[in-house]
Structure formats: structure tokens, C-alpha cells
Coordinates of C-alpha atoms and ligand atoms in Angstrom, one line a residue:
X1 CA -22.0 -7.3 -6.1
X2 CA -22.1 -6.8 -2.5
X3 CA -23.3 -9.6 0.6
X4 CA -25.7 -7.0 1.1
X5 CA -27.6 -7.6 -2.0
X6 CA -28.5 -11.5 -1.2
X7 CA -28.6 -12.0 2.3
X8 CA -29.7 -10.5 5.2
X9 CA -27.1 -9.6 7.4
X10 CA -28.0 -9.6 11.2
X11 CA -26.6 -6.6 13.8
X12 CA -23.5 -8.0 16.0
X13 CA -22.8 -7.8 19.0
X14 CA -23.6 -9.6 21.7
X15 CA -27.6 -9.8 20.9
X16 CA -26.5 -12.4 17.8
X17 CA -27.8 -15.5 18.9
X18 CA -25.4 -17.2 20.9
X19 CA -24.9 -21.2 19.1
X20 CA -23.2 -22.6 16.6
X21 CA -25.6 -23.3 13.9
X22 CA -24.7 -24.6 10.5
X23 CA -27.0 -24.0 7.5
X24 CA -24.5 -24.8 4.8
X25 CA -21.2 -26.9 4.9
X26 CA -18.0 -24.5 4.8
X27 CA -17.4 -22.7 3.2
X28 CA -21.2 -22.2 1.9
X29 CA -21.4 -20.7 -1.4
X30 CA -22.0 -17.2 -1.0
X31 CA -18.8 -17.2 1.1
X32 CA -17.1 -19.0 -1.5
X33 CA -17.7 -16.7 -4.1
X34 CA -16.4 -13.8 -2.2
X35 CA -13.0 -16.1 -1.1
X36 CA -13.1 -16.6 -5.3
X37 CA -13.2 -12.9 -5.3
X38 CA -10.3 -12.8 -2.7
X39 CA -8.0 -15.0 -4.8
X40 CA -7.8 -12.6 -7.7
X41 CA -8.2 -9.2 -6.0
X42 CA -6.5 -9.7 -3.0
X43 CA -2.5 -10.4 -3.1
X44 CA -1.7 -14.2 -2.2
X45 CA 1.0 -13.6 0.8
X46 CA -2.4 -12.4 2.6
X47 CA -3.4 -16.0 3.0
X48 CA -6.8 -16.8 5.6
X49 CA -7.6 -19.5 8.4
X50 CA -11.2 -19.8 8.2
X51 CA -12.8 -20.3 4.8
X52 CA -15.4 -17.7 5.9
X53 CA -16.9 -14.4 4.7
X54 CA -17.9 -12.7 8.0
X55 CA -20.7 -10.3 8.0
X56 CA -21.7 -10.1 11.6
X57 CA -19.7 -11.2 15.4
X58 CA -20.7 -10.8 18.7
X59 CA -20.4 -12.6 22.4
X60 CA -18.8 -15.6 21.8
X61 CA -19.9 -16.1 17.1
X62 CA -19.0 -15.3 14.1
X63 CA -21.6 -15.4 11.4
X64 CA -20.9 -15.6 7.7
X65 CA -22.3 -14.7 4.5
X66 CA -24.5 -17.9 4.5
X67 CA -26.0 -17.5 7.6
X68 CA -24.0 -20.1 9.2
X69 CA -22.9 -19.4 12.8
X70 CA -19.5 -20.2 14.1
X71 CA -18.0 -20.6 17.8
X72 CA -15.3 -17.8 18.1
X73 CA -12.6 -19.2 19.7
X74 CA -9.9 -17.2 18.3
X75 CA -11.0 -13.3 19.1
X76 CA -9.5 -12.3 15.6
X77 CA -5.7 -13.3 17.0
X78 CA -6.6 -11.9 20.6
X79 CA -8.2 -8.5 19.7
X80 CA -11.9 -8.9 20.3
X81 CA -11.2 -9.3 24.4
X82 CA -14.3 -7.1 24.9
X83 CA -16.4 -8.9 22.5
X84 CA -16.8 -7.8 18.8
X85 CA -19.0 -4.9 18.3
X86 CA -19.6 -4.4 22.0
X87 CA -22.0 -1.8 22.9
X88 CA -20.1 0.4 24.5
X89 CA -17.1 0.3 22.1
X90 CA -20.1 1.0 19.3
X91 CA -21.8 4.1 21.2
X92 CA -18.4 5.7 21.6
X93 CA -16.6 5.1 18.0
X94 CA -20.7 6.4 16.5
X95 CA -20.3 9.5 19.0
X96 CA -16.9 10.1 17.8
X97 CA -17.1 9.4 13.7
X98 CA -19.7 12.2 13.5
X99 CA -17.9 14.5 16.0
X100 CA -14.8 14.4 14.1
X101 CA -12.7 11.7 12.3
X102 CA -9.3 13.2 12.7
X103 CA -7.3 15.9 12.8
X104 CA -3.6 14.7 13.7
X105 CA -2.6 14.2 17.4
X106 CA 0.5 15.9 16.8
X107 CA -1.2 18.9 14.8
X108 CA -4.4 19.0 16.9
X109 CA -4.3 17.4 19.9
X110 CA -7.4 15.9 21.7
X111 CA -8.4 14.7 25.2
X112 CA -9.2 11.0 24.2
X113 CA -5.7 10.8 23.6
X114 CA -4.6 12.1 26.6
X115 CA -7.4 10.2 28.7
X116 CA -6.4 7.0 27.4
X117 CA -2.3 7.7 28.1
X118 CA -3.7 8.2 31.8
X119 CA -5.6 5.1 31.7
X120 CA -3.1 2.9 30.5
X121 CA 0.2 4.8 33.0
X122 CA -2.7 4.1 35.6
X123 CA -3.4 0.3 34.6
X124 CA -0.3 -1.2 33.7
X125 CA 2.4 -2.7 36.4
X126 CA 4.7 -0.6 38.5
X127 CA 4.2 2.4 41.2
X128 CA 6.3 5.3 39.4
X129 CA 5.6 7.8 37.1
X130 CA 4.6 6.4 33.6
X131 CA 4.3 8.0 30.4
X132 CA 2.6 6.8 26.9
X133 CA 3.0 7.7 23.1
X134 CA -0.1 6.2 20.6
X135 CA 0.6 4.0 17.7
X136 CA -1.5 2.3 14.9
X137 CA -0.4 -1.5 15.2
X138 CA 1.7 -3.6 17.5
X139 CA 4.7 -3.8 15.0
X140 CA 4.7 0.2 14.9
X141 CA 4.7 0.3 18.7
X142 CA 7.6 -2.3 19.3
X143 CA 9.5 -0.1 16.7
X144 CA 8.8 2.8 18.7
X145 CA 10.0 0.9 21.8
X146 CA 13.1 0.1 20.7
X147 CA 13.6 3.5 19.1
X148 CA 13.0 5.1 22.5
X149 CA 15.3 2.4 24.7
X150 CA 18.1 3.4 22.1
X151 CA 17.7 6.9 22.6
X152 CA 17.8 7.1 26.6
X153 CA 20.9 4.4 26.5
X154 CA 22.8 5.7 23.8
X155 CA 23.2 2.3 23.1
X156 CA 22.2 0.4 19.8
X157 CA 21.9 -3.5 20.5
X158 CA 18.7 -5.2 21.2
X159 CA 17.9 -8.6 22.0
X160 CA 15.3 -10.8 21.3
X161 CA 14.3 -14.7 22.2
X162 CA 14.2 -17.8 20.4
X163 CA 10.4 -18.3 19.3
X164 CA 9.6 -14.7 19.6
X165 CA 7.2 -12.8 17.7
X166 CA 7.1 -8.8 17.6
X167 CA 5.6 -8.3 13.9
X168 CA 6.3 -8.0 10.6
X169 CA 7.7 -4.6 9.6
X170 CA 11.7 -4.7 8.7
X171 CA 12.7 -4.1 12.3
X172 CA 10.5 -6.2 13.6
X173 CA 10.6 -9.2 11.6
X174 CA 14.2 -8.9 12.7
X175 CA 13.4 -8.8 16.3
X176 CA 10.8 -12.1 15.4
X177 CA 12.5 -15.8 15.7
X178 CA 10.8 -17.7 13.1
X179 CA 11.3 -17.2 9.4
X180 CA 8.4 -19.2 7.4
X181 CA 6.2 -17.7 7.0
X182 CA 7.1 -14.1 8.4
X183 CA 10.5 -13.6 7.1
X184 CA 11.2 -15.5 4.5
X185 CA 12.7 -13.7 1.5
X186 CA 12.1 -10.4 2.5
X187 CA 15.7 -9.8 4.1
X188 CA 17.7 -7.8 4.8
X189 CA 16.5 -7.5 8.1
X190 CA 17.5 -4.7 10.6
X191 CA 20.8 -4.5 12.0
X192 CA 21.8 -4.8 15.5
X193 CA 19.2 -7.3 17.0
X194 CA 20.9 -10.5 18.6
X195 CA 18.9 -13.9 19.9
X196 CA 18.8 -15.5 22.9
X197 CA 17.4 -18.4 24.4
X198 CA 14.1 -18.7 25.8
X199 CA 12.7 -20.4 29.0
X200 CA 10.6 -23.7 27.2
X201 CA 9.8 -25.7 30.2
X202 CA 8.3 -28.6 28.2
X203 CA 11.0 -28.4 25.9
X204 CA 14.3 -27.4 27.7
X205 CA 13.4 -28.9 31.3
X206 CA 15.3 -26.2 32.8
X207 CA 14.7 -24.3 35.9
X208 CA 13.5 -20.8 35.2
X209 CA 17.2 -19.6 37.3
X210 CA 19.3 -21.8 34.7
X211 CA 17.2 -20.8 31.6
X212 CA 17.7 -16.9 32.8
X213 CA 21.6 -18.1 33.4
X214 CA 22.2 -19.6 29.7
X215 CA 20.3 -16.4 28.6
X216 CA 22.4 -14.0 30.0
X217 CA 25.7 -15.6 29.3
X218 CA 25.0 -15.8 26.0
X219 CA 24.1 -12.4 26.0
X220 CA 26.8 -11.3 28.2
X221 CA 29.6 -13.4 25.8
X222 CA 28.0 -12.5 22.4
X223 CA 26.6 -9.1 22.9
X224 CA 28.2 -7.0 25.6
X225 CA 26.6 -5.3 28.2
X226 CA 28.0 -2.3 27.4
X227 CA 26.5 -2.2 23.8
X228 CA 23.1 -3.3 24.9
X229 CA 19.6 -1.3 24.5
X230 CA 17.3 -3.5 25.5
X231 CA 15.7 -6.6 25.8
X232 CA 12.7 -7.3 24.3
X233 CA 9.9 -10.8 25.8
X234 CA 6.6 -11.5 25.4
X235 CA 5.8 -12.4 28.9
X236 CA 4.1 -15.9 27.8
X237 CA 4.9 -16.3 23.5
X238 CA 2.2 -15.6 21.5
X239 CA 2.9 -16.7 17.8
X240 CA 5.6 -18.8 19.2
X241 CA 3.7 -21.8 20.7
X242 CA 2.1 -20.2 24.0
X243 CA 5.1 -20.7 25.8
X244 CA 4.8 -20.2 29.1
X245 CA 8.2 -19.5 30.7
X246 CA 9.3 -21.0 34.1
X247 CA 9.2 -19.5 37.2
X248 CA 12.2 -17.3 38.3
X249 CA 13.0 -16.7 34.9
X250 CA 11.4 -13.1 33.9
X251 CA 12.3 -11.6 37.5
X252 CA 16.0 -12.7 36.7
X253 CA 15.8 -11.2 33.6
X254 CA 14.1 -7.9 34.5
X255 CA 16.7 -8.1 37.8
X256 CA 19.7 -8.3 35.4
X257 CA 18.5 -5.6 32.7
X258 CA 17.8 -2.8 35.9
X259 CA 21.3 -3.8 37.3
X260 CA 23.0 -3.1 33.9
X261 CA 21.0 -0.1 32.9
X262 CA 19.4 -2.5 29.8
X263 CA 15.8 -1.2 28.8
X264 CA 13.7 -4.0 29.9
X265 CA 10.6 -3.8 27.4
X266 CA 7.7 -6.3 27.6
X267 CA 5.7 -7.1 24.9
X268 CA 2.1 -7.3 26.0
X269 CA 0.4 -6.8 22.6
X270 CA -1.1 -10.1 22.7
X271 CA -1.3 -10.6 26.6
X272 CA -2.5 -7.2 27.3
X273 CA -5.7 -6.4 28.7
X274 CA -7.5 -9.0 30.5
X275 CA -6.1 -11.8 28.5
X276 CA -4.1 -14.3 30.5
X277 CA -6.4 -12.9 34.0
X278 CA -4.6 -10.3 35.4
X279 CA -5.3 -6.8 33.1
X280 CA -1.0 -7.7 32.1
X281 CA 0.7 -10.9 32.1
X282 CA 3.9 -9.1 33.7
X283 CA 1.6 -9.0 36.8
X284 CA 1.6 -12.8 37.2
X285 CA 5.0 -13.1 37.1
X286 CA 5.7 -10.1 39.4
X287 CA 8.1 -8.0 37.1
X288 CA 7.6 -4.3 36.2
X289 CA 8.8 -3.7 33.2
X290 CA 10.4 -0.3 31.7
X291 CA 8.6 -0.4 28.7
X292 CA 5.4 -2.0 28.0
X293 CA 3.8 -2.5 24.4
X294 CA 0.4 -2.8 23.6
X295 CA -1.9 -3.3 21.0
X296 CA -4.7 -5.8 19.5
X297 CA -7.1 -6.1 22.9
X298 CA -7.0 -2.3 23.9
X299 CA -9.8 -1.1 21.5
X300 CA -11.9 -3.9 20.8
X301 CA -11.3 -3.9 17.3
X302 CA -10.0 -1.0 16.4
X303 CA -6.3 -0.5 15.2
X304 CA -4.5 1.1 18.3
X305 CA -1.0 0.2 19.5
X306 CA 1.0 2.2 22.7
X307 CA 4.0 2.3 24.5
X308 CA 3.8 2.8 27.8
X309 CA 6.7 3.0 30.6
X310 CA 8.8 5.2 32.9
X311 CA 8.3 8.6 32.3
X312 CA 12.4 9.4 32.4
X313 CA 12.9 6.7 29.6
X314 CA 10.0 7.7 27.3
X315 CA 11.1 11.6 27.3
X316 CA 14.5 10.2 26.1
X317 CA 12.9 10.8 22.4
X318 CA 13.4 14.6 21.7
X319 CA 10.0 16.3 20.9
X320 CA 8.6 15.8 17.2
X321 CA 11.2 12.4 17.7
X322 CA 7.8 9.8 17.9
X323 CA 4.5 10.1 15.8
X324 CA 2.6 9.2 12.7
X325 CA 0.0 10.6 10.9
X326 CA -2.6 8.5 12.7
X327 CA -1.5 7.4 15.5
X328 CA -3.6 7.6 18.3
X329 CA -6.7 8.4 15.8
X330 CA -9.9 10.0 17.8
X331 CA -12.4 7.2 16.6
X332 CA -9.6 4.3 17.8
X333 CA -9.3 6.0 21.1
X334 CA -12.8 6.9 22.0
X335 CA -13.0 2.9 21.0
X336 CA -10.2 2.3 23.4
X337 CA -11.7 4.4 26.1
X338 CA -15.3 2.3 26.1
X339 CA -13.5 -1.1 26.3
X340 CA -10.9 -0.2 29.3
X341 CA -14.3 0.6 30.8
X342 CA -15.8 -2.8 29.8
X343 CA -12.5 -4.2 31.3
X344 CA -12.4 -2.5 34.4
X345 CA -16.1 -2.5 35.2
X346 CA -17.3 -6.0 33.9
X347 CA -15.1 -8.1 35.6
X348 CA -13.4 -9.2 32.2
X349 CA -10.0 -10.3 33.9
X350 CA -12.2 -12.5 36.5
X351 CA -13.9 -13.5 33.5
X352 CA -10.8 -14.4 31.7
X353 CA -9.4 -16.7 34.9
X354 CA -12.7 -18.4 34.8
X355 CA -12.5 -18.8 31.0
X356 CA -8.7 -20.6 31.7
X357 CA -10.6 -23.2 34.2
X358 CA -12.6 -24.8 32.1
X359 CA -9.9 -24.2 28.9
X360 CA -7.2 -26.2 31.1
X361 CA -9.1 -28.9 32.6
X362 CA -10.9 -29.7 29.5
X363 CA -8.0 -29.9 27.5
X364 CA -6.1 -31.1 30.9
X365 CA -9.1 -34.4 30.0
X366 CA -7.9 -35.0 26.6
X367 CA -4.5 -34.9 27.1
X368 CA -5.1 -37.7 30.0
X369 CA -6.9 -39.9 27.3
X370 CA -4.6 -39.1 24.0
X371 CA -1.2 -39.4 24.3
X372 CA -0.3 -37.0 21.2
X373 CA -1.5 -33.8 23.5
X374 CA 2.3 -33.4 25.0
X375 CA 1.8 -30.3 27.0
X376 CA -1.3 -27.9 28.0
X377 CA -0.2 -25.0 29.1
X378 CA -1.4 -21.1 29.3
X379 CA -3.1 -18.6 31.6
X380 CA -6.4 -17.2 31.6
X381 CA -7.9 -17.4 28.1
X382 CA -4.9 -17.6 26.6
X383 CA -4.2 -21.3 26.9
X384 CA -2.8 -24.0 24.2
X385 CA -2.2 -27.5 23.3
X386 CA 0.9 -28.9 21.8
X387 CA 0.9 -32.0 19.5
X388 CA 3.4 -34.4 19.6
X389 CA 4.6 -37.9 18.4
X390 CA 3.9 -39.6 21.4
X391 CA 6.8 -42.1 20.7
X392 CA 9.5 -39.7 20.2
X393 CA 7.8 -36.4 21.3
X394 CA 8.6 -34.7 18.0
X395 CA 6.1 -31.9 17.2
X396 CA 3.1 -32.7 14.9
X397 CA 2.3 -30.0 12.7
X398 CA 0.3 -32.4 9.9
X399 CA -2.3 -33.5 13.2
X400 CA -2.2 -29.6 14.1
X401 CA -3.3 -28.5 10.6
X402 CA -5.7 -31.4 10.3
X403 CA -7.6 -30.6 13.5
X404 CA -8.1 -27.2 13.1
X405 CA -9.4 -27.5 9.9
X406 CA -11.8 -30.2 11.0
X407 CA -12.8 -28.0 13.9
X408 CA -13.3 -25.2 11.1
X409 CA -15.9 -27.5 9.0
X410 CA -17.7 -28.4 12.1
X411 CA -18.1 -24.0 12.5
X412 CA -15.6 -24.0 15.4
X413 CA -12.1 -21.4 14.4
X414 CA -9.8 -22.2 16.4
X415 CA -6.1 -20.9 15.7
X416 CA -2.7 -22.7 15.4
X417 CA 0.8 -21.2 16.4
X418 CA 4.3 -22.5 17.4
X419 CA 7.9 -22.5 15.9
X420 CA 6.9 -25.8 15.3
X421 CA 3.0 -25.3 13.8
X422 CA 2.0 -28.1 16.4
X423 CA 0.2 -26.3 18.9
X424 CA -3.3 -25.3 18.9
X425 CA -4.2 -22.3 20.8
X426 CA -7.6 -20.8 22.5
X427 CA -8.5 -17.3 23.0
X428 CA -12.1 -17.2 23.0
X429 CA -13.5 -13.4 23.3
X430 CA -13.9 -13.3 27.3
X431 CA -17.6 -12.4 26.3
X432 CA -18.2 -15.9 25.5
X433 CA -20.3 -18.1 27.6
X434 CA -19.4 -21.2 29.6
X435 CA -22.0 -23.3 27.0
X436 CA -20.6 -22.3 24.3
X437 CA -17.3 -22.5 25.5
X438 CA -17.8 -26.0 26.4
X439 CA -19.3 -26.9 23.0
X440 CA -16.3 -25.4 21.4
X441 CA -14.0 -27.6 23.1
X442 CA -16.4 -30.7 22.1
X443 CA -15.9 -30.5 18.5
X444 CA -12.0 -29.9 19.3
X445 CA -11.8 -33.1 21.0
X446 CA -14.0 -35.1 18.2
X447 CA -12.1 -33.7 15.7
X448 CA -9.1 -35.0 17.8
X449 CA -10.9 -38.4 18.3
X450 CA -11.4 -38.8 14.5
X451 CA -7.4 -38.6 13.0
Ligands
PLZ501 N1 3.9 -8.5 19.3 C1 3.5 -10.3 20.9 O1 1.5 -11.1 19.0 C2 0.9 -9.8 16.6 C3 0.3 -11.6 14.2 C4 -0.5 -12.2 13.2 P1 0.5 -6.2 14.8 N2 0.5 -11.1 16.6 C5 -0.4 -11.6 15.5 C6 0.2 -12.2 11.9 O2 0.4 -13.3 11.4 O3 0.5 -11.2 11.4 C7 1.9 -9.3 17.5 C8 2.2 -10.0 18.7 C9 3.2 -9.6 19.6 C10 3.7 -7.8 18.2 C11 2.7 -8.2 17.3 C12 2.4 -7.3 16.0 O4 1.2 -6.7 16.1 O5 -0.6 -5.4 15.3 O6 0.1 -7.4 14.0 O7 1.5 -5.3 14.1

């Protein structure tokens, strides 16, 4: 049995009709049976947020087997920046799929490759020569990362911050902080990566000087400079809570790692492109890193990853040293090609500030009125809200959960994240409209309002 076969399924893009309409309670039935489908095909560790079949997504909805139509406020964990199905991104990957579907980048090389290499030495921070290698997912380019910082320091240590997230493959659940659900049970983990703390302003109440300070002592005492690779930071924390670090503390970081000849690598994969309202978060806090990995935004929907940074530190890997079979695939970089346009041409990173306005001063309202929001906090569309005991400010993952899956029955997905699971996060597609935006954030605060 296939959706196709009982419902009509409408084209996506941004022509779907642009409300949040609900025809059925959620899940409706015909989702239902394919999520009964899911729980004996698919393997339970692949769990789901939103008790949804999708069959169609565009602008700012989602729209499921049963018709219903739900406000996107999640972009598919910060992928759909573009929009889903865009029109661009859909001409080009059409084009491409009956030119040719692949051939192997390192066998048979193509231009789209190359052009989008260009695009992203051209777009992302810092005025020297830059080079890029392609990858299929964000995990496989922060493994790539570190495999190239090791190479051109001859050095094997790498560290990584408290409430950091880099992925799920065996170096990189090493490299991510928090162990349910990403790491548990599936140790041993890779060898060589060390912690250190992060900058958590609402947490820690440190300066971003004396955050950086207990950071690089730590490091210093516990690692050795002389043993150290790189250091790895999500310019604001994804997975980890949104965590937005203080001011100073990046630039002391960066500072420190160019002083000691320590690959400095940001991870951009879910800041990247247009997110927080600069085309790369490292732009807001003024730091250029070495390395720079992206991923999830840069293809609007299609899996592409990279690794872009100084040209002297990514020809430390020898040739035939970096690759894949797919990596770089002709359909994901034609995709990737057609949504840098949509990002440099539509105003998207404008679009994305804009988007943060209304994100933080609506939620900026509710914390003023409900005591449990402890902290708002974010950049561009890539804001949160973390939940707290308002007598002893302890995180509260059980509201968290509660309101997102209220906001989920009302057709609203919004996303939770944190160490903690106490923090509710936004990244709305920056195709979304201001109305639907705003609507959105409604049914967060009634949900709110109602536990
Ligand atoms: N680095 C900063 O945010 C992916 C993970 C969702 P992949 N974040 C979403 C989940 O539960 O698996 C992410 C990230 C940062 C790396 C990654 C990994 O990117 O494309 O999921 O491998």
C-alpha cells in the first residue's frame, strides 16, 4: 500500500497553501497506519518528533498523509533554510538527475563540484586563500576535519566542549558531550578527544575572557599544547541547548589556537548558511576560523556536507588521503548550487535577522509574563527558550516535552534540545512568512499557558 493510493497528495513548495489547517486530530489515521508500519519495519533507535507522515512541504508547512497542514517551525533540524522543495533547488536537482546521477568525484570529476568549492572558499569568513573537500553528512565532514588538522600538525589530540554536538559516527559521538541518547552503549568511543568547558552565560555567569581562561587552563594542564590538533565549537550550540557563548570568548579562543599552532575548526553545520543572519555565525562574533564544517542548510534538502578552510591546512591530506564514494554527488551539488543562489540573491540572511525579531520579542513577551521561561536567547532564526523551575532554576525537561507535544497536536512542530532537554528551540524555514510565524508562536504560548 502506498499514500499515493488514498489521498491526493498536493505539489510542495512554496505554492502549498500557506496555514495551518487541521482536518484530522494528530496523528490522523492514514498517518497512523504508516507510523504502525514504521514500528515494525523500521529499527526502534530511529525514534520520530512529530507523529506525522509527510507527503508534501513548502514556505513555511508541512502537510501530511491526512491532509492536515502543519506550521514548520523546525526546517527538518535546520536544513530546509531555502524552503523545502524550492524552485530553484527543484529545476536544478530535475536538470541534473536526467543528465547524469553520478559518476564518482574522485573517478570522474565534474564542474558542480568545483563551482560549489568556489562558492563556499568565496562565502565563508576570512581574506586568504581557502580550499574545500565534499562530504555526504555533517558527521562525515567533522571527521574529515579532524582527520586533516591531524595531518598538517602531526599532532593527535582534539578538543571538544561541554554540551557539544558534532554527530553520531564513532569519532564523532566521541567529540559530542552528551551521552543519552547519542552515545549511550555504543562505546568505545574514539581515542584522543578531551572536554572542555563551554561559555553558558545563563548558566556559568562568566565573562566570555574568564570562560575562555578556565577553558584554556584546563586544556593547557590536562592536554598539552604540544599534543594538541585542534579545537573543535559550534559557534552558538546546536543540539546542546542553543547556547549562545559570551562575548570575548570565541576571539580568545581562536587568538589562543593561531598563537599555538592548534587547528581552530568551527562547526557551522547547523549555523551555516543564513541561519543565525549573517551567511556564518563565526561572522557575528568576528573570528575566522581555519576550518569550517558545513552541512544540513547548504543544499536545501539534499545530503551534502564540506570542509572548507585555509588552503595550506587542507592540502596537509596527501592526494587520494580524503573521499568517499559519494561525496560531493552531481544531483546534491547542482541542489547546493540553486540554494547558495537563493541565499545570496533573496536576501535570506536579512530574512533570517528579521525572522529573530519577532522570534525574540515574542518569546522575549512570554518570558516577561511566565516565570518558568529562564532564558531566551539565539540569533537570527535560530533562537530558543529554556525551561526552568522558577524557584530553584533547575531545568524542566517534563514542561519541555509536554509543550512540544501540545504544540505538535495543535499542527505546530517545534523541536527540543539541550543537555538538559529543557529548552525549546525555533528554526522556522527562512521562507516562512511573518503570519504564520506569528501564529506559530501563538499556539507555543497557549500550549505554555495550559501546563
Ligand atoms: N555538527 C553542529 O548540529 C547535526 C542531529 C540530529 P549529520 N545535528 C542534528 C540527530 O539527532 O541526529 C549536527 C550538528 C552539528 C554535526 C552534526 C551532524 O550532522 O548531518 O546529522 O551527520
Amino acid at each position: 500500500m502506498t499514500t499515493a493510493d488514498t489521498v491526493t497528495i498536493p505539489v510542495g513548495g512554496p505554492t502549498l497553501p500557506q496555514e495551518r489547517r487541521l482536518v484530522t486530530g494528530i496523528p490522523g489515521p492514514r498517518s497512523q497506519q504508516i507510523l504502525d508500519r514504521k514500528s515494525t519495519a523500521v529499527a526502534a533507535g530511529v525514534s520520530h518528533s512529530a507523529p506525522i507522515a509527510a507527503v508534501a512541504a513548502g514556505g513555511g508547512v508541512i502537510v501530511d498523509a491526512d491532509g492536515n497542514s502543519l506550521i514548520d517551525l523546525g526546517s527538518g533540524i535546520a536544513v530546509t533554510g531555502v524552503g523545502n522543495a524550492h524552485p530553484k533547488v527543484v529545476a536544478a536537482v530535475q536538470q541534473q538527475v536526467a543528465q547524469f546521477t553520478h559518476t564518482c568525484f574522485m573517478i570522474s570529476p565534474y564542474e558542480s563540484y568545483i563551482a560549489v568549492a568556489e562558492a563556499l572558499n568565496r562565502l565563508t569568513p576570512g581574506d586568504f586563500a581557502k580550499k574545500s573537500a565534499l562530504f555526504n553528512s555533517g558527521a562525515e565532514a567533522v571527521e574529515n576535519a579532524v582527520k586533516i588538522a591531524r595531518k598538517h600538525t602531526g599532532r593527535q589530540a582534539v578538543v571538544a566542549f561541554d554540551h557539544g554536538y558534532h554527530g553520531r559516527t564513532n569519532l564523532t559521538m566521541a567529540l559530542t558531550a552528551k551521552s543519552m541518547p547519542y552515545k549511550s552503549g555504543f562505546g568505545p568511543f574514539a581515542g584522543e578527544i578531551y572536554r572542555a568547558p563551554m561559555s553558558y552565560p545563563f548558566r556559568d555567569g562568566l565573562s566570555g575572557q574568564d570562560a575562555a581562561a578556565r577553558a584554556l587552563t584546563q586544556i593547557e594542564k590536562q592536554v598539552g599544547v604540544e599534543n594538541l590538533a585542534a579545537l573543535i565549537i559550534e559557534p552558538i550550540q546546536g543540539e546542546g541547548g542553543f547556547i549562545v557563548p559570551a562575548d570575548g570568548f570565541l576571539p580568545a579562543l581562536a587568538d589562543w589556537c593561531r598563537a599555538n599552532g592548534v587547528v581552530f575548526i568551527a562547526d557551522e553545520v547547523q549555523t551555516g548558511f543564513a541561519r543565525t543572519g549573517a551567511m556564518f555565525a563565526s561572522e557575528l562574533f568576528g573570528i575566522e576560523p581555519d576550518l569550517i564544517t558545513t552541512a544540513k542548510g547548504i543544499a536545501g534538502g539534499l545530503p551534502l556536507a564540506a570542509v572548507t578552510g585555509r588552503a595550506e591546512i587542507m592540502d596537509a591530506a596527501h592526494p587520494g588521503g580524503l573521499g568517499g564514494t559519494y561525496g560531493g554527488n552531481p544531483i546534491a551539488c547542482a541542489a547546493a548550487l540553486a540554494a547558495i543562489d537563493a541565499f545570496e540573491n533573496e536576501g535570506l540572511a536579512q530574512r533570517a535577522a528579521r525572522i529573530g525579531e519577532i522570534l525574540l520579542g515574542r518569546l522575549r513577551e512570554m518570558a516577561a509574563a511566565d516565570p518558568r521561561i529562564g532564558d531566551v536567547r539565539g540569533r537570527g532564526a535560530m533562537v530558543a527558550a529554556e525551561f526552568i523551575d522558577p524557584a530553584t532554576g533547575a531545568p524542566d525537561a517534563v514542561l519541555t516535552a509536554t509543550v512540544a507535544r501540545e504544540c505538535m497536536a495543535q499542527g505546530v512542530v517545534v523541536l527540543t534540545c539541550g543537555t538538559f532537554g529543557n529548552v525549546v528551540r525555533f528554526l522556522p524555514p527562512l521562507s516562512i512568512g511573518d503570519e504564520l510565524l506569528n501564529e506559530g508562536l501563538g499556539v507555543v504560548a497557549a500550549s505554555l499557558a495550559a501546563h
